[in-house]
Coordinates of C-alpha atoms and ligand atoms in Angstrom, one line a residue:
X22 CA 13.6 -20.8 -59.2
X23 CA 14.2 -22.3 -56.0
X24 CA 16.1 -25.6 -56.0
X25 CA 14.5 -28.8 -54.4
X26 CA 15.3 -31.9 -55.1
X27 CA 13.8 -35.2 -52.7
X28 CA 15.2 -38.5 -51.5
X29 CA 12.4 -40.8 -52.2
X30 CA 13.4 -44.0 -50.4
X31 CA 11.1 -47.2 -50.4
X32 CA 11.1 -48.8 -46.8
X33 CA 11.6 -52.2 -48.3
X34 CA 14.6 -52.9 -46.1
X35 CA 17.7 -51.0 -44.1
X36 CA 19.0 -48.3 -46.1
X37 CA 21.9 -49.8 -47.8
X38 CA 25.6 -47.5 -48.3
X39 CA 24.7 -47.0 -52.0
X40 CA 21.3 -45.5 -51.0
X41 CA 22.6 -43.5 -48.3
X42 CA 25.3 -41.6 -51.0
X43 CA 22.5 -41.0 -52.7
X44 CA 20.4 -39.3 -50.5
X45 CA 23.9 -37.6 -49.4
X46 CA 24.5 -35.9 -53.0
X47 CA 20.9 -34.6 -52.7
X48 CA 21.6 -32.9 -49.0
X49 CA 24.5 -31.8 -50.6
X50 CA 23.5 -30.3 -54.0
X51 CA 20.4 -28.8 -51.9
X52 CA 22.9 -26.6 -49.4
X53 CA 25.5 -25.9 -52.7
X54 CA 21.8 -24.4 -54.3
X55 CA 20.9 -23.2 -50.9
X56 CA 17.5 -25.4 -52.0
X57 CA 15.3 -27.7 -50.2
X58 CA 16.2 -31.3 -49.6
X59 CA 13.1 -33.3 -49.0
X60 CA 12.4 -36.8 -47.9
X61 CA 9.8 -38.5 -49.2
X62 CA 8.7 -42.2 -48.6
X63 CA 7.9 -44.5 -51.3
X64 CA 5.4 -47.2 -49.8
X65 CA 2.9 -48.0 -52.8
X66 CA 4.7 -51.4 -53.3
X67 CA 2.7 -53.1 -50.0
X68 CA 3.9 -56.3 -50.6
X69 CA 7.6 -55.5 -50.5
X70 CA 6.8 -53.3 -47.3
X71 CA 9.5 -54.1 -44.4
X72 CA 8.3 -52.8 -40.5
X73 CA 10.7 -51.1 -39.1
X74 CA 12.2 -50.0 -42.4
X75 CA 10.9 -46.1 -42.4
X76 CA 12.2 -45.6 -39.0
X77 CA 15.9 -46.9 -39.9
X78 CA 16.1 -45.0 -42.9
X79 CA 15.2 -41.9 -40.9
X80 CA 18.1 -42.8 -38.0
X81 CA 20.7 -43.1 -40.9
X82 CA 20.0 -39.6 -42.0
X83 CA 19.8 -38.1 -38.7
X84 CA 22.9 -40.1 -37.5
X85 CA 24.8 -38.7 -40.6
X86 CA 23.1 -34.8 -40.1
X87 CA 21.5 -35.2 -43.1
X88 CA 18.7 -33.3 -41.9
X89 CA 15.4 -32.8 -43.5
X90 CA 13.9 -29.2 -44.8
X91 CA 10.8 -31.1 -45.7
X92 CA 9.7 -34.3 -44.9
X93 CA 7.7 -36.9 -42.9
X94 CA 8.7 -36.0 -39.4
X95 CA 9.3 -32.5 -40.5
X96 CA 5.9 -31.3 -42.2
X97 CA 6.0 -29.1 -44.6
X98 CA 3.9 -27.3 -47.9
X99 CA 3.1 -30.8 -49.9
X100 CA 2.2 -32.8 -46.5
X101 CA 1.8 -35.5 -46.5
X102 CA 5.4 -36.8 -47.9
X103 CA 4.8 -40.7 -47.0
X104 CA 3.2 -42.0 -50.6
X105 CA 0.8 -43.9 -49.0
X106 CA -0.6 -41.1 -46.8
X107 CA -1.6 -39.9 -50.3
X108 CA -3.2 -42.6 -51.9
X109 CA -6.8 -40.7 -52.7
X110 CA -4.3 -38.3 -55.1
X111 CA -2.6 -40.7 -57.7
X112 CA -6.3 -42.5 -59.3
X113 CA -7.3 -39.1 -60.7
X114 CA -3.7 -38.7 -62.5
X115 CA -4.4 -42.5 -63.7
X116 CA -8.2 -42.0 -64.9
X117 CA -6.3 -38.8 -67.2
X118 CA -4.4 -40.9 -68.7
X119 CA -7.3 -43.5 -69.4
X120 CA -9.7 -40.0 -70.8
X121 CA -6.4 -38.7 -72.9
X122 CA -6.2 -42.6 -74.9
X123 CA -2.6 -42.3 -73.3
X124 CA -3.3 -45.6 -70.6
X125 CA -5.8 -48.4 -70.7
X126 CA -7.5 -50.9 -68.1
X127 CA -5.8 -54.5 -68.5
X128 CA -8.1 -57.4 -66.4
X129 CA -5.5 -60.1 -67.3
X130 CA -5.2 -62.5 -64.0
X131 CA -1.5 -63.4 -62.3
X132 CA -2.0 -66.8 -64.2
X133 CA -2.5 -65.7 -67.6
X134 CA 0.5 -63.4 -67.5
X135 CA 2.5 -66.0 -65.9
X136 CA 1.7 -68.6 -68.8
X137 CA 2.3 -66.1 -71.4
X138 CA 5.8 -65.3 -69.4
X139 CA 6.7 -69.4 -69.5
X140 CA 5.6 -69.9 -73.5
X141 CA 7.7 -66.8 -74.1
X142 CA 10.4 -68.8 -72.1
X143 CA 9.8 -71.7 -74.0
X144 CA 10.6 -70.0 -77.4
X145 CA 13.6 -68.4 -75.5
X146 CA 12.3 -65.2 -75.7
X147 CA 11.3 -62.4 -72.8
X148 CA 7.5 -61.8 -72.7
X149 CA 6.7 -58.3 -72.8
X150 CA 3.3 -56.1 -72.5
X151 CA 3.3 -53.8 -75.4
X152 CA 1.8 -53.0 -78.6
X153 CA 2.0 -56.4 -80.0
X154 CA 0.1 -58.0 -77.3
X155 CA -2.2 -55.3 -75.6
X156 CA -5.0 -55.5 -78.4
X157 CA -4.9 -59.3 -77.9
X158 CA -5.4 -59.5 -74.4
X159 CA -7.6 -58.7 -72.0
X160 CA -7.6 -54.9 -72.0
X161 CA -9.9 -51.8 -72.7
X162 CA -7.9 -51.9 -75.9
X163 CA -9.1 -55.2 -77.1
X164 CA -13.0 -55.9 -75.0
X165 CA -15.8 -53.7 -76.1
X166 CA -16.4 -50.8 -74.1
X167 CA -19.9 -52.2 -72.2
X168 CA -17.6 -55.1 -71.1
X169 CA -14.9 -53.4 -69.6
X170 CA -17.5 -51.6 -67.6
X171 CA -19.6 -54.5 -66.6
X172 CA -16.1 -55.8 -65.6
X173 CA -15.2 -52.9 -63.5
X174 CA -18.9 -52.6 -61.9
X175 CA -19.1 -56.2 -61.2
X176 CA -15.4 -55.4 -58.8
X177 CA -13.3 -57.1 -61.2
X178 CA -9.3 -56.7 -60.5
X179 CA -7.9 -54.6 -63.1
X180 CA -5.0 -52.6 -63.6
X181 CA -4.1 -49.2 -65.8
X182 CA -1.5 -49.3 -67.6
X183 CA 0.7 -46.8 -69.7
X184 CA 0.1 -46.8 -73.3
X185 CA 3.3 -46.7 -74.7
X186 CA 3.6 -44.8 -78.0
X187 CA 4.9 -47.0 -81.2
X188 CA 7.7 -45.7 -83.0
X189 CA 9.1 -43.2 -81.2
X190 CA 12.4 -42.1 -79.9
X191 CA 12.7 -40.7 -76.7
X192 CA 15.5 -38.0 -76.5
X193 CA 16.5 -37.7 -72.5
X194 CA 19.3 -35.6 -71.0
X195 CA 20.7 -36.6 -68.4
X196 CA 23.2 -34.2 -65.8
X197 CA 25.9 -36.8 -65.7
X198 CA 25.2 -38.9 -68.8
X199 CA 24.5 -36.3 -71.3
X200 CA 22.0 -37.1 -73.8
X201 CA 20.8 -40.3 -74.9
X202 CA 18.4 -41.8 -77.0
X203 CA 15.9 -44.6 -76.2
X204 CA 13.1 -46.6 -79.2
X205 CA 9.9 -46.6 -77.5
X206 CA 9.9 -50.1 -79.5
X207 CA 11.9 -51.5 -76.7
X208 CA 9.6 -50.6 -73.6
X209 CA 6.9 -52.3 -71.9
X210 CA 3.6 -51.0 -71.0
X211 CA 4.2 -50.6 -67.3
X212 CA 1.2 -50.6 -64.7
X213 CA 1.0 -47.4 -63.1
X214 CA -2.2 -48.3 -60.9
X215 CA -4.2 -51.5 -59.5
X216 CA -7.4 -51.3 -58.2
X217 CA -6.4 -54.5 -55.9
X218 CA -5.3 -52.4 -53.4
X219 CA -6.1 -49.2 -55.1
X220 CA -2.2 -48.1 -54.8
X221 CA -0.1 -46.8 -57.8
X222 CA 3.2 -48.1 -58.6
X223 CA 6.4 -46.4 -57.9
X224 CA 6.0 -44.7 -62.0
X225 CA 2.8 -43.3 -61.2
X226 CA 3.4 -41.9 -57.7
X227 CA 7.1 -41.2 -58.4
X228 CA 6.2 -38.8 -61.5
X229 CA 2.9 -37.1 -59.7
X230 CA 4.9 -36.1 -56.4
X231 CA 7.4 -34.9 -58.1
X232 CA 5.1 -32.4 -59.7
X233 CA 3.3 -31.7 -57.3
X234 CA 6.1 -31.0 -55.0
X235 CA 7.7 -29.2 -57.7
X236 CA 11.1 -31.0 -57.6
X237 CA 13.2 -29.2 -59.7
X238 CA 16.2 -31.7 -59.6
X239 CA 16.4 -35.8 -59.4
X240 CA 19.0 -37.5 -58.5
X241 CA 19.4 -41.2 -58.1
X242 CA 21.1 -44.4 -58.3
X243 CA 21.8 -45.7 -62.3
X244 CA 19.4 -48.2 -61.6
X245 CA 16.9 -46.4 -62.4
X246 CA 18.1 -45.2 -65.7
X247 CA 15.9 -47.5 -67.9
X248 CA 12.6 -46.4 -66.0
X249 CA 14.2 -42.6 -67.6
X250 CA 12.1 -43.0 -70.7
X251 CA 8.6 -44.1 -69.4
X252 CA 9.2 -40.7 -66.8
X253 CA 9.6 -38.5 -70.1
X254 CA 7.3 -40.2 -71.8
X255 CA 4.9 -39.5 -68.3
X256 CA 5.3 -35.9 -68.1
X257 CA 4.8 -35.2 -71.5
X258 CA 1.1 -37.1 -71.2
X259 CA 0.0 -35.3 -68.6
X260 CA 1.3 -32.2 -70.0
X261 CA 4.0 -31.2 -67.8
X262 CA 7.4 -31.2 -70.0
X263 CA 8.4 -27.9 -69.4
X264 CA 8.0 -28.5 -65.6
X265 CA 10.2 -31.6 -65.8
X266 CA 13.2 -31.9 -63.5
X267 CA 16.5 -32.2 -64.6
X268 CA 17.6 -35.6 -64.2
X269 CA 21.2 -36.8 -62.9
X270 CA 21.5 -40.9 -62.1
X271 CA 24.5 -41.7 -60.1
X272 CA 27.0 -44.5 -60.8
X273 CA 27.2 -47.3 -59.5
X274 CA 28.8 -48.5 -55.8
X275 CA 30.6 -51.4 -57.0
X276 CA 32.7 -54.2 -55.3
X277 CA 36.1 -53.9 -53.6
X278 CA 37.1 -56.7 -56.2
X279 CA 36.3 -56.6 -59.8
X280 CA 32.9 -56.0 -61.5
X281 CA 29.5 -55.9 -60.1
X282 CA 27.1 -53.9 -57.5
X283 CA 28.3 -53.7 -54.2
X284 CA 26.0 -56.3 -52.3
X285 CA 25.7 -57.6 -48.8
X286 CA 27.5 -60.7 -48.9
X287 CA 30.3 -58.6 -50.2
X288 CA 30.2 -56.9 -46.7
X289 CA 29.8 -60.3 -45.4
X290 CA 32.3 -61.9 -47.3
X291 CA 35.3 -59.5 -46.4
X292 CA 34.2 -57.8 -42.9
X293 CA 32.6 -54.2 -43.8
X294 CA 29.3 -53.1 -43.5
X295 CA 27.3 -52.1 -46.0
X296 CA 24.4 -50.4 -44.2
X297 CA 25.2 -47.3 -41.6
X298 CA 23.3 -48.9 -38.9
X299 CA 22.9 -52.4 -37.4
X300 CA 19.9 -53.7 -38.7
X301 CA 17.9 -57.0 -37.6
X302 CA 15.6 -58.3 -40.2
X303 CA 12.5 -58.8 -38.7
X304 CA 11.8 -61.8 -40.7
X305 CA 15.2 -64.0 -40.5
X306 CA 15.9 -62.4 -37.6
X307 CA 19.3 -62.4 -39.4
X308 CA 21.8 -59.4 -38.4
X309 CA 23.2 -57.2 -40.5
X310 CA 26.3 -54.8 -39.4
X311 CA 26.1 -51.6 -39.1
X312 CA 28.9 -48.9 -39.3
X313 CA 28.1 -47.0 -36.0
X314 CA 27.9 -50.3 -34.5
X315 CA 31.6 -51.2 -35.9
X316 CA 33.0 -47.6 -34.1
X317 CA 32.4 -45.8 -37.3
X318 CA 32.1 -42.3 -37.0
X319 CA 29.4 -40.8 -39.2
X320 CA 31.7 -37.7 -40.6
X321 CA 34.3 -40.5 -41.6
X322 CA 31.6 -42.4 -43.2
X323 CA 29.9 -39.3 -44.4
X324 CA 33.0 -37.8 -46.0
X325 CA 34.3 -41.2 -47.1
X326 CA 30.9 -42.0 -49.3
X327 CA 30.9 -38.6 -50.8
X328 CA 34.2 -38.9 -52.7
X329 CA 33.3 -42.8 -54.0
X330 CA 32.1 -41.2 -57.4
X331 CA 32.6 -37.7 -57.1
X332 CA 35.6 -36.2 -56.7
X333 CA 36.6 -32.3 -55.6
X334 CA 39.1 -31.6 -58.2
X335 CA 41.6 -31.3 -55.6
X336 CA 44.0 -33.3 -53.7
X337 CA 42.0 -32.5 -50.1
X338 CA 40.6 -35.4 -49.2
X339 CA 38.4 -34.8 -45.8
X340 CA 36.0 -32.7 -45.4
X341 CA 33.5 -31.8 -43.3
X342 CA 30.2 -31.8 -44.2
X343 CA 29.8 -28.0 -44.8
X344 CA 32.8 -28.0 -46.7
X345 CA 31.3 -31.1 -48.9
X346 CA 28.4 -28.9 -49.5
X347 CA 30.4 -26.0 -50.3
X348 CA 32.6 -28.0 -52.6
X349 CA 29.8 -30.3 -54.6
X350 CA 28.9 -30.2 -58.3
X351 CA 27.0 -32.8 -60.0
X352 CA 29.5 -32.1 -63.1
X353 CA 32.5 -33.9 -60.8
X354 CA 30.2 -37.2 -60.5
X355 CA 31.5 -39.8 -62.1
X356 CA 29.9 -42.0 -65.2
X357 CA 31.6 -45.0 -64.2
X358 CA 30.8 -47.1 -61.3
X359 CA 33.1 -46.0 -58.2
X360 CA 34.5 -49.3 -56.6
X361 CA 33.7 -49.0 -53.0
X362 CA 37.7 -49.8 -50.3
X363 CA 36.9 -50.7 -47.1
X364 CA 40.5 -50.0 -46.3
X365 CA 40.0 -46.3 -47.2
X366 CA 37.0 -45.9 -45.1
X367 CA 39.0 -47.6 -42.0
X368 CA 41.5 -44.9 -42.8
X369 CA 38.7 -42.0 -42.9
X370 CA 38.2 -43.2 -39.5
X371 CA 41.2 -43.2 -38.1
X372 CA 42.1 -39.5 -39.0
X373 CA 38.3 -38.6 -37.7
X374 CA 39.5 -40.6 -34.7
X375 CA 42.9 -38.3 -34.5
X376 CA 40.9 -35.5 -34.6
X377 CA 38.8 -35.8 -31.7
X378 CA 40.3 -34.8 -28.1
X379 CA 41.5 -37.3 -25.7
X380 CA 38.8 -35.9 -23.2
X381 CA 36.4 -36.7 -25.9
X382 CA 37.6 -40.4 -27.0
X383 CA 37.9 -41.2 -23.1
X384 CA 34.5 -40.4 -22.5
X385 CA 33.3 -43.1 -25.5
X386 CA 35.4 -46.0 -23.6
X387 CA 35.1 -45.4 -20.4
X388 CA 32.7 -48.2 -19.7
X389 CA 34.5 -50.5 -22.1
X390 CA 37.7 -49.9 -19.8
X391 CA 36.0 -49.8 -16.4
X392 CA 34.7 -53.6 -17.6
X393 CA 38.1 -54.4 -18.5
X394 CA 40.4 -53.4 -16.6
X395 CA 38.6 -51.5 -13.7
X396 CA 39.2 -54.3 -11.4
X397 CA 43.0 -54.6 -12.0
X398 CA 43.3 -50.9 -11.8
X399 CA 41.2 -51.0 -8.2
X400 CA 44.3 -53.6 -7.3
X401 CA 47.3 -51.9 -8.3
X402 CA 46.2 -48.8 -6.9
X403 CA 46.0 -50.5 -3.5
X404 CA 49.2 -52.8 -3.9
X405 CA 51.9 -50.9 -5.3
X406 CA 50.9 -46.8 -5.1
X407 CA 48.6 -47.0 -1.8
X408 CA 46.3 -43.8 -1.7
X409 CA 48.1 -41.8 -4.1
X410 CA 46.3 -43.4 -7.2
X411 CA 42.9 -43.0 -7.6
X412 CA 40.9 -46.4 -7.5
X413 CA 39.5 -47.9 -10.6
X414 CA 39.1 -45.8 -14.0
X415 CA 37.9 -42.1 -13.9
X416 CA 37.2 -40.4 -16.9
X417 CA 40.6 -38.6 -17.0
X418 CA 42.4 -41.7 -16.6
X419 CA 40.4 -43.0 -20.1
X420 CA 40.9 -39.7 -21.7
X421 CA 44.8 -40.2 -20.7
X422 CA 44.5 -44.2 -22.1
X423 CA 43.3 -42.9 -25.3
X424 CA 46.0 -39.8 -25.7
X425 CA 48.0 -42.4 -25.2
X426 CA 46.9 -44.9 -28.2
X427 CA 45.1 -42.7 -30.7
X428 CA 47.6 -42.4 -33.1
X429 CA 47.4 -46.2 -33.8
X430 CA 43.7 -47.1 -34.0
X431 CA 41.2 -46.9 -36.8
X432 CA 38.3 -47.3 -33.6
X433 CA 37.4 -46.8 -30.4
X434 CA 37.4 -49.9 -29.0
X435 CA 40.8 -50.6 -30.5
X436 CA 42.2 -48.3 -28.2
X437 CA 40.5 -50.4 -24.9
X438 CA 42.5 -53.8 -26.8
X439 CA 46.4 -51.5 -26.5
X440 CA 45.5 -50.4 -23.1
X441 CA 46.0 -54.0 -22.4
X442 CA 49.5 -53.5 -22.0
X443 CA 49.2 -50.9 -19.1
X444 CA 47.3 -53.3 -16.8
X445 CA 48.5 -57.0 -17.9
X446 CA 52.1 -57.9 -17.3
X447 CA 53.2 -60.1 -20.7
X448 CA 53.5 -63.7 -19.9
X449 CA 55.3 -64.4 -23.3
X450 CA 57.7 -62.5 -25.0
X451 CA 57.3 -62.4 -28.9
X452 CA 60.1 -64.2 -29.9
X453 CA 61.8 -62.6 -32.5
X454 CA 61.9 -59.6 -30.5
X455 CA 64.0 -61.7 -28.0
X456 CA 66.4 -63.3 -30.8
X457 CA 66.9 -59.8 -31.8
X458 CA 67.3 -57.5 -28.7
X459 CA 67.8 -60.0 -26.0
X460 CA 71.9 -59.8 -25.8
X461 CA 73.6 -59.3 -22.8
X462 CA 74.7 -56.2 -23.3
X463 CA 71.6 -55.0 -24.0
X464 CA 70.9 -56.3 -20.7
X465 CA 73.1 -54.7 -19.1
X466 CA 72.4 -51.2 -20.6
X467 CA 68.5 -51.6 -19.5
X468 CA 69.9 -52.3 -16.1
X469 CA 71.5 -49.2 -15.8
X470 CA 68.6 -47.3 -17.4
X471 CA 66.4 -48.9 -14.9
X472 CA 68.8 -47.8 -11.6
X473 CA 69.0 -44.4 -13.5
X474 CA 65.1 -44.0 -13.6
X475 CA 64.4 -45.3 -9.8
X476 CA 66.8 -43.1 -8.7
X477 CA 65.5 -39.9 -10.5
X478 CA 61.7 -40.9 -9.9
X479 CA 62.6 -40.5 -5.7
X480 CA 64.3 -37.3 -6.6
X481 CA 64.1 -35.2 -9.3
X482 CA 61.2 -36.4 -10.9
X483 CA 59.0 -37.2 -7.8
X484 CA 57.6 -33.6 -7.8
X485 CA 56.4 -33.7 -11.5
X486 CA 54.3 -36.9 -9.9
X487 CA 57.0 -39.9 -11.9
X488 CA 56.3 -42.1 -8.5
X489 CA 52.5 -42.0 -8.7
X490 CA 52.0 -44.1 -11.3
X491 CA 48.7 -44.8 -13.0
X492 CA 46.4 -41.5 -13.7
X493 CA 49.6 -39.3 -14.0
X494 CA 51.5 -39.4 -17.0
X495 CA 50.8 -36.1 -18.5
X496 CA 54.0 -34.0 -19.0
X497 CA 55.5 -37.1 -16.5
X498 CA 56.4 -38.8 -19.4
X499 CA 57.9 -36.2 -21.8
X500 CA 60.3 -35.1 -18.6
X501 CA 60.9 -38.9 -18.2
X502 CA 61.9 -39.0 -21.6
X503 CA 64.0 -36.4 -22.4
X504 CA 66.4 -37.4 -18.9
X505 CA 66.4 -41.1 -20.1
X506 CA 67.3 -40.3 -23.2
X507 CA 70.4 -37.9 -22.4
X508 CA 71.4 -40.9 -19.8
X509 CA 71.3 -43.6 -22.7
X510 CA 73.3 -40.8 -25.0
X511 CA 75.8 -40.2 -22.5
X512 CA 76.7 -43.6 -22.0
X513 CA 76.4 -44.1 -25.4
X514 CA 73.9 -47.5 -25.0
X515 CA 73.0 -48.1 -28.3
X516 CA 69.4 -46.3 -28.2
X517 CA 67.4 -48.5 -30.3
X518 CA 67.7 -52.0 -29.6
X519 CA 67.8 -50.7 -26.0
X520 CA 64.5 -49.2 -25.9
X521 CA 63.1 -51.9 -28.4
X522 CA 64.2 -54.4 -24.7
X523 CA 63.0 -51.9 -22.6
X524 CA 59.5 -52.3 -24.6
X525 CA 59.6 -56.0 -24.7
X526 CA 60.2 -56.5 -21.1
X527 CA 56.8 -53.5 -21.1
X528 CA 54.4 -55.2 -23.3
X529 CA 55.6 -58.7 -24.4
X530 CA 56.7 -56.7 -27.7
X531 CA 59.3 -55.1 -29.3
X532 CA 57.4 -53.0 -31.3
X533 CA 54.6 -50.6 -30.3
X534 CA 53.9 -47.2 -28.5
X535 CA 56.8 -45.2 -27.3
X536 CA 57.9 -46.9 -23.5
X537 CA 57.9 -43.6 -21.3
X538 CA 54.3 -42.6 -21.6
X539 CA 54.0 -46.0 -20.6
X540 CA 56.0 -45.8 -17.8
X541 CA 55.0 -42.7 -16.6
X542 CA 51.3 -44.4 -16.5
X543 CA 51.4 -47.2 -14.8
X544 CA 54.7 -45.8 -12.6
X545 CA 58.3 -46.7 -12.6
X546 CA 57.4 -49.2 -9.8
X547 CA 55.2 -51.2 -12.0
X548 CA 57.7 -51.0 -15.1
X549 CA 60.6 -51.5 -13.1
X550 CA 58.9 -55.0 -11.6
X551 CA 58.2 -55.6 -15.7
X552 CA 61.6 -55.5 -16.2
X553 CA 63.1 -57.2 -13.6
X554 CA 60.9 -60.0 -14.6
X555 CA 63.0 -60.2 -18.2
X556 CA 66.0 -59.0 -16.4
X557 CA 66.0 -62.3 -14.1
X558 CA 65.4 -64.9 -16.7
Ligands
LIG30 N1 11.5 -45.2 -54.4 C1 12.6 -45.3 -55.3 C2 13.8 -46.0 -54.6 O1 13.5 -46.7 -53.7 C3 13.0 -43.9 -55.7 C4 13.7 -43.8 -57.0 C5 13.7 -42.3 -57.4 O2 14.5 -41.6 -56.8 O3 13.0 -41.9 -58.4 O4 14.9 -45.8 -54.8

């Protein structure tokens, strides 16, 4: 039997991180089964309805190549897959329940249920529609017969709802849980259809399209773990039991800190997103961060969700997505709730980051740089390097920037913040740098180290392209280097707190990138002016 399981998102709202592992763990148990992974969109519930909802959820999947074999924008054998697309399907499922005895009409108004929910209140107790109550009310159960059709004639409101069988234990399985046991004595008589708006609710809709689209597997977030026993209970009414998909509910994202769901103001509260895309709530007009937005890239995030609550059994810890799907087993899920670290998902990043070329980051902050900096570059090119240095920032110049940085960023636009320090002269020196490595002779050593480097860059190292400054550090630098470095041996300088000067006099810090790429980008004239700067005070 082919394997197909569904991600069956409401579009009640942005798709939040929690939602998105979700439909992650059903791509990726589809490709492990070499199954179908369908998308399917749960919009009975009209009031909760959010526009623009549909069409994020769908840009989170695509955005983290979680693509569709069947689905709304993809077609497919059980067109249509938006539930309310489908709506003249669900009332015949309803009115079999109704024939069977198994559901019944209930004409009770908002008010009267909302009185019974307060006196229940009042007696501190929770007011629940069951067997104690549904031959009481207002409900096929309780009216004659020609009432409840008068009723329904005369255009009465009404809902069906399930008849929950008394006494009974349901025995459920679940793939992560094992088995369990639930009383039918504590369950409520859920509406599965209302002829307001002639929709079903999610039970109703949820249970038929997963029949009908002969879902073989379910997986989905623990919160829907105590709907499990009204779903068994549905398929065996209508018959369908040995149909029934196997059922796995996933644990719980919870919060960096301590106990608890991982919500939005968490994400709010310590700086992380908690939705893949920026979203704008079209009724607050409130914003709410998105990880692309933040520099995020979606195999960091993608292979960063998959391991909160699963885990491969290994000590490998990214993977791409292939490999995820290769790798995946519902048995490796975790029961527990999986406590969601924003600081491991910055680190995902940054080795996703690492691994892209320099060609490739270069290209992603190009603009950001030109904006920056592509004035001052325009200037030093004319002032101090005349027509040897190309004007502004070209894309090999950005792709130079981030080789340059890349190893010290978690994102993108960090990298545009340390390329500061090639077009910005420091106008303070951090001072415990200075207390430290600030000594005469110290002082004296860079000044060497300085006449050594002028006086190779007009010979030696001029044909490798040292004097040229900005645009040309590659392989400048590592010559640079390895001469400089034999010069401060030989004369036995002590190497460290000499270069740790050399770098504060660079960048205002004593700490950072190592100085000769530097040099060798913006040009020995430019760092010898830095220095002379430090070297004169
Ligand atoms: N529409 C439900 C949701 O929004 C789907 C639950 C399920 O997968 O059965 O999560």
């Amino acid at each position: 039997m082919e394997c197909r399981v569904r991600f069956a998102p409401s579009p009640t709202g942005p798709l939040h991180i929690g939602g998105l592992r979700t439909a992650l763990y059903n791509y990726l148990f589809a490709k492990k089964n070499g199954g179908k992974f369908i998308i399917r969109i749960e919009d009975t519930d009209s009031q909760r309805f959010v526009p623009g909802a549909e069409a994020y959820i769908m840009e989170a999947l695509q955005w983290c190549g979680l693509k569709p074999d069947e689905g709304v924008s993809e077609g497919g054998p059980h067109a249509p897959y938006r539930q309310s697309e489908r709506k003249a399907i669900y009332k015949q499922y309803a009115d079999e329940l109704l024939a069977k005895g198994m559901a019944y009409y209930a004409f009770d108004t908002a008010d009267t249920l909302e009185n019974l929910r307060r006196e229940a209140e009042s007696r501190g107790e929770a007011f629940a529609y069951n067997a104690q109550c549904r031959t009481k009310l207002q409900t096929s159960l309780a009216l004659p017969a020609e009432e409840v059709q008068a009723r329904i004639a005369r255009g009465d409101a009404y809902v069906i709802r399930f008849k929950t069988p008394e006494n009974r234990t349901v025995e459920m399985d679940d793939l992560i849980r094992g088995k369990m046991q639930v009383s039918t004595e504590t369950l409520d008589d859920k509406v599965l259809y209302k002829s307001a708006d002639g929709l079903p609710t999610y039970h109703l809709a949820n249970i038929v399209d997963d029949h009908l689209m002969q879902i073989t597997h379910v997986i989905r977030g623990e919160e829907w773990l105590p709907s499990l026993p009204l779903h068994y209970l549905l398929y065996e009414a209508f018959g369908w039991q040995d149909s029934r998909p196997a059922f796995a509910h996933l644990p719980l994202l919870l919060k960096p800190q301590g106990q608890g769901k991982l919500s939005k103001r968490d994400g709010d509260k310590f700086g992380f997103p908690v939705f893949p895309l920026v979203w704008h709530d079209p009724k607050s007009g409130e914003m709410s961060k998105g990880y692309r937005e933040e520099g995020y890239f979606p195999e960091a995030v993608v292979n960063m969700l998959a391991l909160v609550g699963w885990n491969p059994g290994t000590e490998q810890e990214l993977f791409s997505l292939a490999e995820l799907a290769e790798a995946f087993s519902l048995e490796k899920v975790s029961k527990a709730g999986a406590r969601f670290n924003p600081e491991k998902a910055r680190w995902f990043n940054a080795q996703y980051l690492r691994m892209r070329s320099d060609e490739a980051l270069g290209k992603l902050i190009l603009k950001d740089l030109q904006a920056k900096y592509g004035a001052m570059a325009a200037s030093v090119a004319t002032a101090s390097t005349a027509s040897k240095v190309p004007a502004g920032i070209t894309e090999s110049t950005a792709a130079e920037i981030a080789g340059l940085f890349k190893e010290r960023v978690c994102f993108p636009a960090e990298i545009t913040g340390w390329a500061a320090m090639l077009y910005v002269r420091p106008d303070t020196y951090q001072e415990n740098g200075l207390k430290k490595f600030d000594k005469p002779e110290h002082r004296e050593a860079l000044r060497q180290v300085l006449g050594f480097m002028k006086q190779q860059s007009a010979g030696p190292w001029a044909g490798a392209g040292a004097d040229m400054g900005v645009g040309r550090s590659a392989g400048v630098g590592s010559i640079m280097e390895n001469d400089t470095l034999a010069f401060i041996r030989e004369k036995a300088y002590p190497m460290g707190q000499v270069l740790s000067l050399f770098r504060l006099a660079l960048t205002g810090n004593a700490q950072g990138p190592n100085v000769f790429p530097l040099v060798a980008f913006m040009g020995v004239d430019e760092a010898a002016s830095r220095l002379n700067i430090l070297l004169d005070n």
